[in-house]
Short mmCIF file of C-alpha atoms and ligand atoms in Angstrom, two decimals:
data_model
loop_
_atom_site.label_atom_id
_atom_site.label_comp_id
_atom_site.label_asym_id
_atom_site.label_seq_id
_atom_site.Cartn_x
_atom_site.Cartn_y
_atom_site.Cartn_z
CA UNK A 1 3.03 28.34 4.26
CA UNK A 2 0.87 28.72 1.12
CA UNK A 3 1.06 26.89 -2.17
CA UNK A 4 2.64 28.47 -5.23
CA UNK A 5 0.50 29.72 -7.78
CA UNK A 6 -1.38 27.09 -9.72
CA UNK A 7 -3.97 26.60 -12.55
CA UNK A 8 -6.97 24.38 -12.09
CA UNK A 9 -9.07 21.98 -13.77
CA UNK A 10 -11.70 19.02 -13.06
CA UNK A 11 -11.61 16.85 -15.73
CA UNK A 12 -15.23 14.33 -15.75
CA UNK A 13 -13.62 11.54 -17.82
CA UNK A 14 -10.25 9.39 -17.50
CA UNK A 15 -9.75 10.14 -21.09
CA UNK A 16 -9.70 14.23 -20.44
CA UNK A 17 -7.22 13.72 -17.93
CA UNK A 18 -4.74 11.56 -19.55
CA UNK A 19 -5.46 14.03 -22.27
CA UNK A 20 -4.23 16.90 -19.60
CA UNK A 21 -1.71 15.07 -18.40
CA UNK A 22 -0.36 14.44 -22.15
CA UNK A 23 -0.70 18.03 -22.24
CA UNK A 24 1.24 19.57 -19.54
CA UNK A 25 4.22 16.87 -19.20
CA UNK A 26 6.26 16.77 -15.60
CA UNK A 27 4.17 19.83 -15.05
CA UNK A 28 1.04 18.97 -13.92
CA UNK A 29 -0.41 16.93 -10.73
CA UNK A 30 -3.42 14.81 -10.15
CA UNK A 31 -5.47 15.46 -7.21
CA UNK A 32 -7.21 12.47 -5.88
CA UNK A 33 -7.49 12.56 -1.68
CA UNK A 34 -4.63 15.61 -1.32
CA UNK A 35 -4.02 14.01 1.88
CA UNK A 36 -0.31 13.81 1.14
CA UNK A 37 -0.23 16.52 -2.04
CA UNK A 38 -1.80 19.51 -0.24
CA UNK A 39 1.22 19.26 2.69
CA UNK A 40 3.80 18.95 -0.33
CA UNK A 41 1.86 21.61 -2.00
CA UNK A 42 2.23 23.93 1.11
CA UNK A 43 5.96 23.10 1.80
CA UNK A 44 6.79 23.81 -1.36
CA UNK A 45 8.11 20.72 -2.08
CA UNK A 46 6.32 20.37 -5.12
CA UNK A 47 5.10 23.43 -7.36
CA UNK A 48 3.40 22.29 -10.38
CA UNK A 49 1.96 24.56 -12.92
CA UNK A 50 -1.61 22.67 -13.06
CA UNK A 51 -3.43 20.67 -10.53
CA UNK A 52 -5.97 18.27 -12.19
CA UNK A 53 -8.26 17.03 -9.85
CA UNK A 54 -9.80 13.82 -10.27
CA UNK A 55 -12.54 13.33 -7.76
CA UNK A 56 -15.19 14.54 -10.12
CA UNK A 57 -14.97 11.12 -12.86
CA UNK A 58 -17.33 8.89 -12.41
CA UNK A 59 -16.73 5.47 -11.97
CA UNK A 60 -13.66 5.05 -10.14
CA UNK A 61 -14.42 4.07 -7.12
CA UNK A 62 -15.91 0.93 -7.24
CA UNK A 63 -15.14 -1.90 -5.12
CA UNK A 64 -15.54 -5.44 -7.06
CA UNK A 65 -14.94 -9.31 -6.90
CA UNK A 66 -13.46 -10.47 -10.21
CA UNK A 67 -12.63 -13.75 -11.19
CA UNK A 68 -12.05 -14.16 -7.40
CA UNK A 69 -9.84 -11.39 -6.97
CA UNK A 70 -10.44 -7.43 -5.58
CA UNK A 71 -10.84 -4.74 -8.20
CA UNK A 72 -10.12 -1.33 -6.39
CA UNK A 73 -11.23 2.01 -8.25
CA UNK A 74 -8.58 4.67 -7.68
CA UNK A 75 -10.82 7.07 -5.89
CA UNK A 76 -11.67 4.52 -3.42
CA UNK A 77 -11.64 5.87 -0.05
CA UNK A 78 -9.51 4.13 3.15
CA UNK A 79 -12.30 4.18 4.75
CA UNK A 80 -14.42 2.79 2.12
CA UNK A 81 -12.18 -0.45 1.66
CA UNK A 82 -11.84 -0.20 6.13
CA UNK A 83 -15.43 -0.75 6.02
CA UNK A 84 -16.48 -2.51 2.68
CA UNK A 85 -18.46 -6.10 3.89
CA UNK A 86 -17.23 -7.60 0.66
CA UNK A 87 -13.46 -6.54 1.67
CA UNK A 88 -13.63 -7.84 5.24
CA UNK A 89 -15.46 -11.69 3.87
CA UNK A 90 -12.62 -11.89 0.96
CA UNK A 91 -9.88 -9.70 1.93
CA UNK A 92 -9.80 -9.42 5.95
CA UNK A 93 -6.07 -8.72 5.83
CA UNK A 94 -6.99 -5.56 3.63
CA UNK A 95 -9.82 -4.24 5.72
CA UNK A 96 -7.77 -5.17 8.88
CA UNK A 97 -4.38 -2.86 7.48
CA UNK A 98 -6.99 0.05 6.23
CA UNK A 99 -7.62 0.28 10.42
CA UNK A 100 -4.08 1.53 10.70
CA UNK A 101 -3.94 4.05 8.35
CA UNK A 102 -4.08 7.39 9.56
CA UNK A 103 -6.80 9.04 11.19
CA UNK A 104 -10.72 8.21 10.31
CA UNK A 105 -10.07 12.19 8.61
CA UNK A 106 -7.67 11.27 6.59
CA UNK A 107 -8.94 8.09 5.80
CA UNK A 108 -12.35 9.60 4.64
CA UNK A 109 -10.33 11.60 1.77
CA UNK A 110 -7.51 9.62 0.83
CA UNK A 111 -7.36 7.10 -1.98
CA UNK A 112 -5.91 3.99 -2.77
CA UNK A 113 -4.69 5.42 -6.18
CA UNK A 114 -2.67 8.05 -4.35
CA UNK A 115 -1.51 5.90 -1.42
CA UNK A 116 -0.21 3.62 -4.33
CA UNK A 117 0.97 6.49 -6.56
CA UNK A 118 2.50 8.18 -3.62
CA UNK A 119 4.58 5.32 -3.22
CA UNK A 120 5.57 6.00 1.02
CA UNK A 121 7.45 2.83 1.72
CA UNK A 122 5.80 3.38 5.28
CA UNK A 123 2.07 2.85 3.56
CA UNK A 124 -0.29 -0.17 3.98
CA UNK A 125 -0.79 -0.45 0.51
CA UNK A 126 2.07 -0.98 -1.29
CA UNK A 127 2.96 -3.45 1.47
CA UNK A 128 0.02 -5.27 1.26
CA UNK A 129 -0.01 -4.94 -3.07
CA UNK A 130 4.08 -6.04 -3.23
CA UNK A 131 2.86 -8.76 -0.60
CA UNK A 132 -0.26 -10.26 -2.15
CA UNK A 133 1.49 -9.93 -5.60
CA UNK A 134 -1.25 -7.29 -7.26
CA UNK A 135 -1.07 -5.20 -9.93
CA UNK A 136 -2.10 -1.74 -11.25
CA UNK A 137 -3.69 -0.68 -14.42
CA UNK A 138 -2.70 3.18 -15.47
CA UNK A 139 -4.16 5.11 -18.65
CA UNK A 140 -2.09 7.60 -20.36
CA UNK A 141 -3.46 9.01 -23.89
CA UNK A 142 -0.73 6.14 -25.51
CA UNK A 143 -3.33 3.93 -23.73
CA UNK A 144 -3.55 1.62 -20.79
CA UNK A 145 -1.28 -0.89 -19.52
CA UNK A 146 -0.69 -3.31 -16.48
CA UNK A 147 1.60 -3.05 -13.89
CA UNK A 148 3.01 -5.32 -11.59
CA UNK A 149 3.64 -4.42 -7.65
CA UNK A 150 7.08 -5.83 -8.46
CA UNK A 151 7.67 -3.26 -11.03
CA UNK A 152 5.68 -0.44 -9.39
CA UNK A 153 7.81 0.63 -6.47
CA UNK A 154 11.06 2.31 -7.78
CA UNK A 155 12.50 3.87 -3.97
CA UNK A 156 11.13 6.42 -1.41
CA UNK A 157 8.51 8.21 -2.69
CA UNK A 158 9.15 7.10 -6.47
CA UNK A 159 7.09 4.74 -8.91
CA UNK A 160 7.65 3.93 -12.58
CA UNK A 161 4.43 5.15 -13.54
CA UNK A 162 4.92 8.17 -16.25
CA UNK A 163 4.42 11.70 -15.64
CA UNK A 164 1.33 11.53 -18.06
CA UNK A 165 -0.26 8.02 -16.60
CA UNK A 166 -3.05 8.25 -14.29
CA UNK A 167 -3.26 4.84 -12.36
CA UNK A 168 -7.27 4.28 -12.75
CA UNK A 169 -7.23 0.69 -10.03
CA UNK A 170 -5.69 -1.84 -8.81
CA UNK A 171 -6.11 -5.42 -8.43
CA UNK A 172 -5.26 -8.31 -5.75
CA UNK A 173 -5.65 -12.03 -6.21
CA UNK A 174 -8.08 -14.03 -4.54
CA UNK A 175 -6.76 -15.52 -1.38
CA UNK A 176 -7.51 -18.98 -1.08
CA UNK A 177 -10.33 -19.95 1.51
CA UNK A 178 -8.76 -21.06 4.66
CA UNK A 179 -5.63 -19.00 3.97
CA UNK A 180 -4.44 -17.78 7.22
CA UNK A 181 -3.65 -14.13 7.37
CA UNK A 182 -2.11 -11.11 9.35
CA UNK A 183 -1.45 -7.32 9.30
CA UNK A 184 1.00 -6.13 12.01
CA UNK A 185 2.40 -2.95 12.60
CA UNK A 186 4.27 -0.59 15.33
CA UNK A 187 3.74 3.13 15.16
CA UNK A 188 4.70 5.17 18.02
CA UNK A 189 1.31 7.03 18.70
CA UNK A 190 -2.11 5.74 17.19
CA UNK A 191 -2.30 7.65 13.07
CA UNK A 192 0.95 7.70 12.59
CA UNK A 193 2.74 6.07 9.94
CA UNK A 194 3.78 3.13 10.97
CA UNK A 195 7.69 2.54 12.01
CA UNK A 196 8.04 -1.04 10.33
CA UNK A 197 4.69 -3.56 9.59
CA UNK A 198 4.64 -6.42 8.46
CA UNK A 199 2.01 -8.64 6.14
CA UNK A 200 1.80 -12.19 6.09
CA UNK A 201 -0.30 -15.25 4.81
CA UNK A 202 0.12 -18.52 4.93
CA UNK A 203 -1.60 -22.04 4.03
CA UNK A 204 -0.83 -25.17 5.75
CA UNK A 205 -1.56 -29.19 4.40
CA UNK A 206 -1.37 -31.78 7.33
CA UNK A 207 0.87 -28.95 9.95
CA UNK A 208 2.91 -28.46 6.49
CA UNK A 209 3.37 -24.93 4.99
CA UNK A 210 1.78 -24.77 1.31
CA UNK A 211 1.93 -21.09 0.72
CA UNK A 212 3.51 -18.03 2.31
CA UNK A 213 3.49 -14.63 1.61
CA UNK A 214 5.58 -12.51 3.80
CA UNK A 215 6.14 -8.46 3.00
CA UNK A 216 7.81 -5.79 5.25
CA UNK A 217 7.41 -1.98 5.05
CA UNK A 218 9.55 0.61 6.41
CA UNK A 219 12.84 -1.35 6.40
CA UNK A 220 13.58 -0.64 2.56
CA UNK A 221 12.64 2.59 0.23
CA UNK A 222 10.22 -0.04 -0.97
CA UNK A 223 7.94 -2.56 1.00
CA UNK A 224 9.68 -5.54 0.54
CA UNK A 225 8.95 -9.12 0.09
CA UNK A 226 10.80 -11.55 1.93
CA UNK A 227 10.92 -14.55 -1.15
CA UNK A 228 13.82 -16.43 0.83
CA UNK A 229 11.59 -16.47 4.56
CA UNK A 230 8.50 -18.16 2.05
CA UNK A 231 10.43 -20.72 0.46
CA UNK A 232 12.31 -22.00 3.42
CA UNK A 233 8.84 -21.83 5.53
CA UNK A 234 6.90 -23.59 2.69
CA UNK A 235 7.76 -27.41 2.98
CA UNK A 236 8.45 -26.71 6.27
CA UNK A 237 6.78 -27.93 9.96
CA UNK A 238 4.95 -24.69 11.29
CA UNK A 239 5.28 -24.37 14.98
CA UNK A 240 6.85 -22.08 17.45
CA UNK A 241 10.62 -22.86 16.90
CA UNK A 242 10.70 -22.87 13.12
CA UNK A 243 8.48 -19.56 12.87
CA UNK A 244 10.89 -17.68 14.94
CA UNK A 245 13.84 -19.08 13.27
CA UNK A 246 12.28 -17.64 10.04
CA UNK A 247 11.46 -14.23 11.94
CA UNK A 248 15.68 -14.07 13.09
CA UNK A 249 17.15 -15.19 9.58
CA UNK A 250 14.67 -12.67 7.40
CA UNK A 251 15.46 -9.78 9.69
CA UNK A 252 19.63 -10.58 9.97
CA UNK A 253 19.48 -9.76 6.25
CA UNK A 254 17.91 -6.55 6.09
CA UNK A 255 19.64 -3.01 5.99
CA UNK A 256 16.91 -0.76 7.35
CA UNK A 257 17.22 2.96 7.06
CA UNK A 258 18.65 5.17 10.35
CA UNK A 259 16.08 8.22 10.67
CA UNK A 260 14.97 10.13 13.29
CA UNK A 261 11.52 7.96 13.34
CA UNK A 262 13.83 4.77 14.71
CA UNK A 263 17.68 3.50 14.02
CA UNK A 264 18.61 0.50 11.55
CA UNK A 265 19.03 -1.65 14.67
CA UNK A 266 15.52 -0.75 15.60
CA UNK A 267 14.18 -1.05 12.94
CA UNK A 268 15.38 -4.59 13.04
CA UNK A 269 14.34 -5.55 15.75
CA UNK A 270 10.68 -4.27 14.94
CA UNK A 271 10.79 -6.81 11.90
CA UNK A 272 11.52 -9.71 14.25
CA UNK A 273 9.27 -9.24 16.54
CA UNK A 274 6.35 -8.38 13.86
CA UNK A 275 6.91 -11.39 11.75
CA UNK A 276 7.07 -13.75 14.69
CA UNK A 277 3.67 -12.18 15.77
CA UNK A 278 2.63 -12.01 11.78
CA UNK A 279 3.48 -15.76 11.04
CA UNK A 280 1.97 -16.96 14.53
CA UNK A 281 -1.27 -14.74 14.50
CA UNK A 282 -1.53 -16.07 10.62
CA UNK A 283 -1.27 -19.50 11.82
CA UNK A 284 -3.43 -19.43 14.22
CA UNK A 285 -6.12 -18.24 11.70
CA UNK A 286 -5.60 -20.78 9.04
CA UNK A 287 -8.63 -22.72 8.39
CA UNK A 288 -10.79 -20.55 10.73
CA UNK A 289 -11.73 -18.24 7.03
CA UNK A 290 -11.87 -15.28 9.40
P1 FAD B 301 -3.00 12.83 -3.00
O1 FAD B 301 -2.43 13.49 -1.80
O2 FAD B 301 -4.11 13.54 -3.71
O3 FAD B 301 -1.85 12.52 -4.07
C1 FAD B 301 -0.63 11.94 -3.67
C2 FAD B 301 0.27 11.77 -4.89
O4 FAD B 301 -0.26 10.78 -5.76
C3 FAD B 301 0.36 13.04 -5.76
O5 FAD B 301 1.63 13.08 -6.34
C4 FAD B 301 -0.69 12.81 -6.83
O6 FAD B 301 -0.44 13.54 -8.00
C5 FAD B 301 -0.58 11.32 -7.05
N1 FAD B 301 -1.83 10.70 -7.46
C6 FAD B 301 -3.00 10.71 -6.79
N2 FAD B 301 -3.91 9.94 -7.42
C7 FAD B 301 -3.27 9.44 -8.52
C8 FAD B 301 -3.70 8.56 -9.56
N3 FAD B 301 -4.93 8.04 -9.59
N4 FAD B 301 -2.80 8.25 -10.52
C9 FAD B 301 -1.53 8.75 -10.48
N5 FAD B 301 -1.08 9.58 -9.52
C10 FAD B 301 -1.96 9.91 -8.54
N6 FAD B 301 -0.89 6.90 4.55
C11 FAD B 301 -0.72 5.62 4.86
O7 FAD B 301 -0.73 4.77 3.97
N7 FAD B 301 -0.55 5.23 6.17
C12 FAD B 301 -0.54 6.11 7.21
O8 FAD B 301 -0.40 5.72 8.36
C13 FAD B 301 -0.70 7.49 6.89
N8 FAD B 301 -0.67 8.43 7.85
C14 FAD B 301 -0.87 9.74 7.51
C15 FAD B 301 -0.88 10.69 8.52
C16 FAD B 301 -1.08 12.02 8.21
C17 FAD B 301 -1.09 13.04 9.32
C18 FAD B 301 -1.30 12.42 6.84
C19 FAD B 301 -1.56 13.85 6.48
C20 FAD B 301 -1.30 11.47 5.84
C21 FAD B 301 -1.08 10.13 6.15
N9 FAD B 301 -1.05 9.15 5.18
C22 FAD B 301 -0.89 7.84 5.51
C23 FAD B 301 -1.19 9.49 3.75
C24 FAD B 301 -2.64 9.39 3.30
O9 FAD B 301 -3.11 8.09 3.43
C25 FAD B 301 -2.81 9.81 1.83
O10 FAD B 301 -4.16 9.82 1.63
C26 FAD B 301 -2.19 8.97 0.75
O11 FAD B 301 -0.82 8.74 0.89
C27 FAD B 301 -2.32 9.67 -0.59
O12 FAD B 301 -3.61 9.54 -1.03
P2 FAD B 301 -4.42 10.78 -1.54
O13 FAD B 301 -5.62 10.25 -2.23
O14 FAD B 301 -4.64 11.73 -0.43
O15 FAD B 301 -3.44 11.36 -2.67
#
């Protein structure tokens, strides 16, 4: 199939987009990587009156360290954060999830400001922004403000960013050095989306659990982070026995969708099996700053 009619423009500045945006209400639609719009666009799913495309403003896509944490641009490529050598020193779980997105074609177009915006609760990153407890900053003409991951993902395929806010980055904390990290995941055929993944980090004092982070995608309409499975885990005795005991008890509580991609039950299982691996793959990397 073929789009519906649409108008076109190619704003150069954040500020004539917002300024679009303002103009055209629920009407009009950013076009950043169109890896996921253009299919909508052709389905029909979507017909907006105005497509504003966004690749042609300068400046965001840079990829920065600030105040120890990751600065993403929202035109910053998948592949560009797959292969960035500051990502992989400082953010290894980052680089290490960008590997699973897609194909390298896809990854080559698509953004990090439409993978957030987009909002697929199958997507590396949301997981990895609900996870590592990021934020975004989006600009409408009533100005800019900050939003948390927390606040960001509103159910499958929604966000609480407004129709006329154009998310313009996103940030991650610094991980602490030594934090031990992993990106797991479990898609049927390499590029596809993945059925459930799972994101984890963890620091460990004297065999003791300091920090955790634990998220899940694909078992929710969000990616999810598992609050209970890091408090009972920090405090705790890391080895074999207590990390699967976490892996069970986070997994008993979930209530996965049933789609054709997998059933509830499946799903489940998936979650066990990829934390156990998450938590012992992150364990085994603590210290090692790899
Ligand atoms: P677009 O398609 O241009 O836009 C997507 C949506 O976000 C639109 O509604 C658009 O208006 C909005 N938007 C875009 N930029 C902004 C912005 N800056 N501010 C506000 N709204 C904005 N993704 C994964 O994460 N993992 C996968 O495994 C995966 N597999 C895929 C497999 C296939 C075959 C395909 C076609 C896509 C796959 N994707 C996957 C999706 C892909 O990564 C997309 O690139 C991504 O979801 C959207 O990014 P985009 O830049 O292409 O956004």
């Amino acid at each position: 199939m073929k789009p519906a009619p649409f108008a076109y423009a190619a704003p150069k500045s954040v500020e004539e987009a917002a300024a679009l945006l303002a103009a055209h209400g629920g009407d009009a639609r950013l076009l950043a990587g169109g890896q996921s719009l253009v299919p909508m666009l052709n389905f029909r799913l979507l017909e907006p009156a105005l497509l504003i495309d966004i690749n042609r403003i300068a400046g965001l896509d840079g990829i920065a360290e600030i105040a120890g944490g990751l600065r993403l641009g929202a035109l910053v490529r998948h592949r560009a954060l797959e292969t960035s050598p500051l990502v992989a020193r400082r953010f290894p779980i980052i680089a290490s999830a960008m590997a699973e997105v897609a194909h390298l074609a896809i990854r080559n177009r698509g953004t990090i400001g439409g993978s957030l915006a987009h909002s697929d609760p199958a997507a590396e990153l949301p997981l990895l922004l609900v996870t590592l407890g990021g934020s975004v900053q989006a600009r409408s003409v009533r100005g800019e403000r900050t939003i948390a991951a927390d606040d960001l993902f509103d159910g499958f395929l929604m966000t609480t960013l407004e129709h006329d806010e154009l998310l313009t980055s996103a940030h991650f904390p610094a991980l602490e050095p030594g934090t031990g990290w992993s990106f797991q995941e479990f898609s049927r055929r390499s590029g596809d989306f993945g059925i459930v993944s799972a994101a984890v980090t963890l620091r460990v004092s004297d065999g003791v659990c300091s920090d955790a982070r634990i998220g899940l995608g694909g078992v929710a309409g969000t990616p999810v982070r598992l609050r209970e499975t890091e408090s009972a885990l920090i405090g705790a005795r890391l080895d074999a026995a207590s990390m699967d005991e976490a892996a069970r008890a986070a997994a008993a509580i979930l209530d996965p969708p049933n789609d054709l991609h997998g059933t509830s039950a499946y799903r489940r299982h998936l979650a066990t099996t990829l934390l156990k691996r998450g938590l012992s793959e992150a364990l085994e990397r603590v210290g090692t700053g790899s």
